[in-house]
XYZ file of C-alpha atoms in Angstrom:
342
model
C -4.967 30.802 17.162
C -5.252 31.718 13.478
C -7.260 29.278 11.348
C -5.038 27.114 9.179
C -4.584 23.529 8.027
C -2.377 21.308 10.134
C 0.714 19.826 8.499
C -0.388 16.554 6.802
C 2.618 14.661 8.128
C 1.510 15.440 11.708
C -1.887 13.838 11.045
C -0.267 10.743 9.567
C 2.163 10.339 12.476
C -0.737 10.745 14.928
C -2.869 8.153 13.088
C -0.041 5.651 12.696
C 0.677 5.872 16.425
C -2.994 5.154 17.118
C -2.885 2.212 14.729
C 0.202 0.832 16.466
C -1.596 1.231 19.804
C -4.573 -0.726 18.429
C -2.247 -3.614 17.623
C -1.136 -3.715 21.290
C -4.550 -4.721 22.660
C -7.572 -6.936 21.998
C -9.668 -5.380 24.761
C -12.916 -4.449 22.947
C -13.552 -1.470 25.224
C -10.164 0.084 24.450
C -10.507 -0.654 20.733
C -13.964 0.883 20.646
C -12.629 3.944 22.461
C -9.801 4.255 19.921
C -12.295 4.248 17.049
C -14.446 6.816 18.878
C -11.451 9.113 19.415
C -10.467 8.836 15.750
C -14.045 9.660 14.722
C -14.138 12.645 17.096
C -10.964 14.168 15.657
C -12.120 13.557 12.080
C -15.496 15.148 12.800
C -13.794 18.210 14.309
C -10.975 18.800 11.819
C -11.728 17.187 8.447
C -11.927 19.689 5.573
C -14.662 19.904 2.993
C -12.828 18.057 0.233
C -13.661 14.931 -1.783
C -10.699 12.983 -0.369
C -11.834 13.815 3.187
C -14.949 11.619 2.966
C -13.171 8.293 3.156
C -13.414 7.724 6.922
C -16.901 6.216 6.619
C -15.702 3.886 3.865
C -12.873 2.626 6.054
C -15.279 2.065 8.965
C -17.633 0.080 6.722
C -14.657 -1.928 5.476
C -13.728 -2.626 9.095
C -17.241 -3.901 9.810
C -16.989 -6.174 6.775
C -13.650 -7.477 8.069
C -15.255 -8.290 11.420
C -18.094 -10.189 9.729
C -15.648 -12.185 7.617
C -13.533 -12.950 10.697
C -16.616 -14.305 12.500
C -17.614 -16.411 9.487
C -14.111 -17.876 9.253
C -14.223 -18.708 12.953
C -17.594 -20.444 12.570
C -16.510 -22.485 9.561
C -12.802 -23.143 10.041
C -11.700 -21.701 13.403
C -10.167 -23.395 16.390
C -12.848 -25.098 18.499
C -12.485 -23.508 21.927
C -14.232 -25.284 24.812
C -17.125 -23.536 26.508
C -20.812 -22.809 26.028
C -21.940 -24.446 22.769
C -24.295 -22.158 20.823
C -24.882 -24.465 17.846
C -23.178 -27.312 16.039
C -22.365 -27.427 12.337
C -21.866 -30.641 10.351
C -18.176 -31.493 10.524
C -15.750 -33.357 8.267
C -12.349 -34.910 8.896
C -9.426 -33.120 7.239
C -6.089 -34.671 6.196
C -3.148 -34.570 8.588
C -1.414 -31.733 6.707
C -4.336 -29.475 7.650
C -3.670 -29.854 11.355
C -4.956 -26.864 13.326
C -7.811 -26.242 10.879
C -11.291 -27.614 11.453
C -14.317 -27.791 9.180
C -17.610 -27.390 11.011
C -18.223 -28.698 14.515
C -19.464 -27.070 17.740
C -19.381 -23.266 17.882
C -18.953 -21.817 21.352
C -19.607 -18.315 22.644
C -15.977 -18.103 23.813
C -14.709 -18.701 20.267
C -17.069 -16.099 18.790
C -16.123 -13.442 21.348
C -12.425 -14.101 20.752
C -12.918 -13.819 16.978
C -14.947 -10.631 17.448
C -12.099 -9.037 19.426
C -9.554 -9.945 16.738
C -11.819 -8.572 14.012
C -12.385 -5.402 16.010
C -8.618 -4.943 16.282
C -8.307 -4.958 12.479
C -11.310 -2.655 12.183
C -9.713 -0.175 14.617
C -6.507 -0.222 12.574
C -8.491 0.515 9.401
C -10.319 3.334 11.167
C -6.982 4.938 12.103
C -5.797 4.770 8.492
C -9.148 6.168 7.367
C -8.780 9.040 9.825
C -5.412 9.971 8.340
C -6.878 9.825 4.828
C -9.706 12.139 5.863
C -7.547 14.650 7.737
C -4.392 14.925 5.609
C -4.407 16.094 2.017
C -2.396 13.631 -0.091
C -1.346 16.451 -2.413
C 0.016 18.625 0.411
C 1.682 15.555 1.905
C 3.503 14.922 -1.374
C 4.440 18.603 -1.699
C 5.989 18.641 1.770
C 8.327 15.754 0.955
C 12.004 16.738 0.555
C 13.487 16.273 -2.887
C 15.490 13.239 -1.898
C 12.293 11.455 -0.817
C 10.064 12.720 -3.645
C 9.992 9.488 -5.651
C 9.282 7.387 -2.587
C 6.638 9.929 -1.606
C 4.948 9.564 -4.999
C 4.699 5.808 -4.497
C 3.369 6.152 -0.961
C 0.944 8.919 -1.891
C -0.474 6.915 -4.780
C -1.002 3.967 -2.454
C -2.555 6.068 0.305
C -4.811 8.162 -1.908
C -6.206 5.193 -3.837
C -8.878 4.492 -1.204
C -10.323 8.039 -0.997
C -10.178 8.346 -4.781
C -11.992 5.020 -5.151
C -14.662 6.111 -2.641
C -15.229 9.350 -4.547
C -15.386 7.515 -7.880
C -17.847 4.978 -6.450
C -20.190 7.759 -5.359
C -20.064 9.413 -8.788
C -20.639 6.152 -10.672
C -23.491 5.209 -8.316
C -25.193 8.583 -8.866
C -24.790 8.277 -12.620
C -26.309 4.773 -12.677
C -29.221 5.896 -10.496
C -29.995 8.822 -12.838
C -29.944 6.455 -15.802
C -32.312 4.026 -14.096
C -29.746 1.269 -13.866
C -29.163 -0.946 -10.770
C -26.923 0.793 -8.249
C -27.358 -1.451 -5.203
C -26.806 -5.105 -4.406
C -24.889 -7.536 -6.577
C -26.268 -6.095 -9.809
C -25.086 -2.638 -8.843
C -21.704 -3.955 -7.708
C -21.069 -5.501 -11.131
C -21.644 -2.136 -12.755
C -19.533 -0.262 -10.208
C -16.380 -2.337 -9.993
C -14.815 -1.776 -13.427
C -15.431 1.996 -13.823
C -14.394 2.715 -10.226
C -11.108 0.842 -10.520
C -10.446 2.310 -13.946
C -11.032 5.872 -12.720
C -9.084 5.542 -9.462
C -6.090 3.841 -11.020
C -6.169 6.054 -14.072
C -6.004 9.255 -12.064
C -3.249 7.914 -9.848
C -1.297 6.769 -12.907
C -1.616 10.272 -14.371
C 0.565 11.511 -11.538
C 3.459 9.500 -12.859
C 5.828 11.375 -15.113
C 7.178 9.338 -17.966
C 10.635 10.831 -17.531
C 10.825 9.451 -14.016
C 9.605 5.943 -14.616
C 13.112 4.487 -14.452
C 13.854 5.942 -11.029
C 10.341 5.104 -9.804
C 10.746 1.518 -10.957
C 14.049 1.351 -9.076
C 12.321 2.742 -6.004
C 9.498 0.209 -6.226
C 11.916 -2.683 -6.706
C 14.000 -1.442 -3.792
C 10.981 -1.117 -1.495
C 9.752 -4.598 -2.468
C 13.181 -6.167 -1.962
C 13.566 -4.374 1.361
C 10.191 -5.710 2.536
C 11.122 -9.259 1.566
C 14.485 -8.861 3.260
C 12.938 -7.665 6.516
C 10.559 -10.640 6.385
C 13.472 -13.004 5.815
C 15.411 -11.569 8.751
C 12.530 -11.467 11.213
C 10.812 -14.775 10.348
C 12.756 -17.828 11.419
C 10.696 -20.017 9.067
C 11.754 -18.038 5.980
C 14.062 -19.759 3.470
C 17.728 -19.556 4.450
C 19.814 -16.896 2.738
C 16.782 -14.809 1.788
C 16.943 -11.979 4.307
C 20.403 -10.368 4.055
C 20.787 -10.536 0.218
C 17.342 -9.018 -0.329
C 18.084 -6.309 2.224
C 21.275 -5.408 0.347
C 19.472 -5.375 -3.028
C 16.688 -3.247 -1.614
C 19.007 -0.716 -0.006
C 21.168 -0.396 -3.134
C 18.091 0.119 -5.352
C 16.582 2.696 -3.010
C 19.827 4.637 -2.613
C 20.358 4.662 -6.410
C 16.791 5.858 -6.960
C 17.093 8.598 -4.342
C 20.457 9.843 -5.660
C 19.190 10.009 -9.261
C 16.073 11.830 -8.158
C 17.760 14.354 -5.890
C 20.218 15.247 -8.659
C 17.501 16.512 -11.025
C 14.509 17.287 -8.866
C 13.649 20.910 -8.104
C 11.098 21.498 -5.316
C 9.020 24.596 -4.901
C 9.069 26.556 -1.647
C 5.853 28.431 -2.462
C 3.575 28.639 0.620
C 5.156 25.785 2.596
C 3.128 24.158 5.378
C 4.479 25.385 8.732
C 5.444 22.994 11.526
C 4.674 24.652 14.859
C 3.608 23.620 18.329
C 0.129 22.312 17.226
C 1.937 19.836 14.954
C 4.253 18.809 17.795
C 1.280 18.492 20.147
C -0.619 16.285 17.690
C 2.336 13.943 17.267
C 2.930 13.799 21.027
C -0.762 12.999 21.623
C -0.528 10.037 19.255
C 2.778 8.775 20.612
C 1.502 9.147 24.171
C -1.262 6.586 23.730
C 1.214 4.136 22.210
C 3.690 4.665 25.058
C 0.957 4.267 27.671
C -0.203 0.979 26.170
C 3.362 -0.326 26.014
C 3.835 0.495 29.684
C 0.435 -0.951 30.602
C 1.265 -4.181 28.781
C 4.246 -4.661 31.076
C 2.268 -3.754 34.193
C -1.026 -5.581 33.545
C -0.919 -7.456 30.260
C -4.091 -9.432 30.966
C -6.157 -6.246 30.885
C -4.952 -5.438 27.362
C -5.269 -8.983 26.036
C -8.047 -10.582 28.075
C -8.673 -14.322 27.898
C -12.173 -15.418 26.891
C -12.059 -19.014 28.091
C -13.829 -19.079 30.489
C -15.971 -16.230 29.213
C -15.701 -13.084 31.353
C -16.258 -9.361 30.874
C -12.913 -7.633 30.076
C -11.596 -5.208 32.655
C -11.521 -1.434 32.140
C -7.875 -0.470 32.782
C -7.712 3.151 33.891
C -4.236 4.040 32.630
C -4.821 2.944 28.981
C -8.196 4.701 28.982
C -6.526 7.961 29.996
C -3.889 7.425 27.314
C -6.501 6.889 24.598
C -8.396 9.999 25.689
C -5.187 12.027 25.371
C -5.134 11.056 21.696
C -8.353 13.036 21.247
C -6.802 16.331 22.311
C -5.975 17.406 18.714
C -9.722 17.881 18.218
C -9.502 20.781 20.701
C -5.914 22.033 20.583
C -5.284 22.229 16.841
C -6.216 25.390 14.898
C -9.567 25.543 13.160
C -9.681 25.214 9.396
C -10.032 28.337 7.256
C -13.574 29.199 6.208
C -12.952 28.219 2.584
C -12.017 24.676 3.635
C -14.983 23.979 5.950
């Protein structure tokens, strides 16, 4: 197999399937295995590029999310019965805050349940981080068809913000350390925040072409209206009459933006990224784990979403474990990167 870079869209489809699989379970063993598989593939196939170093940042963000989830459970979470670890001073809340508590007994069952929910979010972030580390945002944008170019610009800017911010943070931290200024802790964070955001957003904004701002604005408005419309249709508690009108506005704006763009956009066909059986295999490996977890949820749902009251050790379901391991096959079956990208 000749060394080459895999199509970026294949990596994103694989990672999104893994993220969707992570949302199907709260079993900490399966979630930990998902993160391990994502790390394995990233370690085997990430190129030597600045944007490919964002996986660690996403993992650290996931750990921070887990810590915040535990703190929220301790301070305001639902008081599950069980083994009391410690008791915080409590206060009575008004009736409109029903379902929320302030202080009180903290049980091991509640902490384990909160840990599993935080780990689920952390696994989802790890999957997104894996896609950011494996797929070049520039090649992803180049592979978009002309009719989807404007939407691709918006998505690429959103997806490449995190790796660009991680790279900018490293540069600003190195510069502050060489100048003898604080680069760690709260003092360092104050000096990092503004230049990092300015650099990351500034470079992403440079991608925008002034001649296309009208169509891009129409695309953004359409995507926002479409999101609100989907929320209005799916959520029964949403205000009446919100869903269908916003869906119509969103679709009309998106179609107008796409038609205007396709009429004047010329795309290059220079050195296109091929889509061959390694790309198909990568996508199938990601979809397989999602399909296996969907089937397993219908067969033995308790194994995927174990109950922690009373506190017990979650089971190790064999079928989902095999499915998650299949998702790691791209680390072995995809072509190696060219020497100049290692």
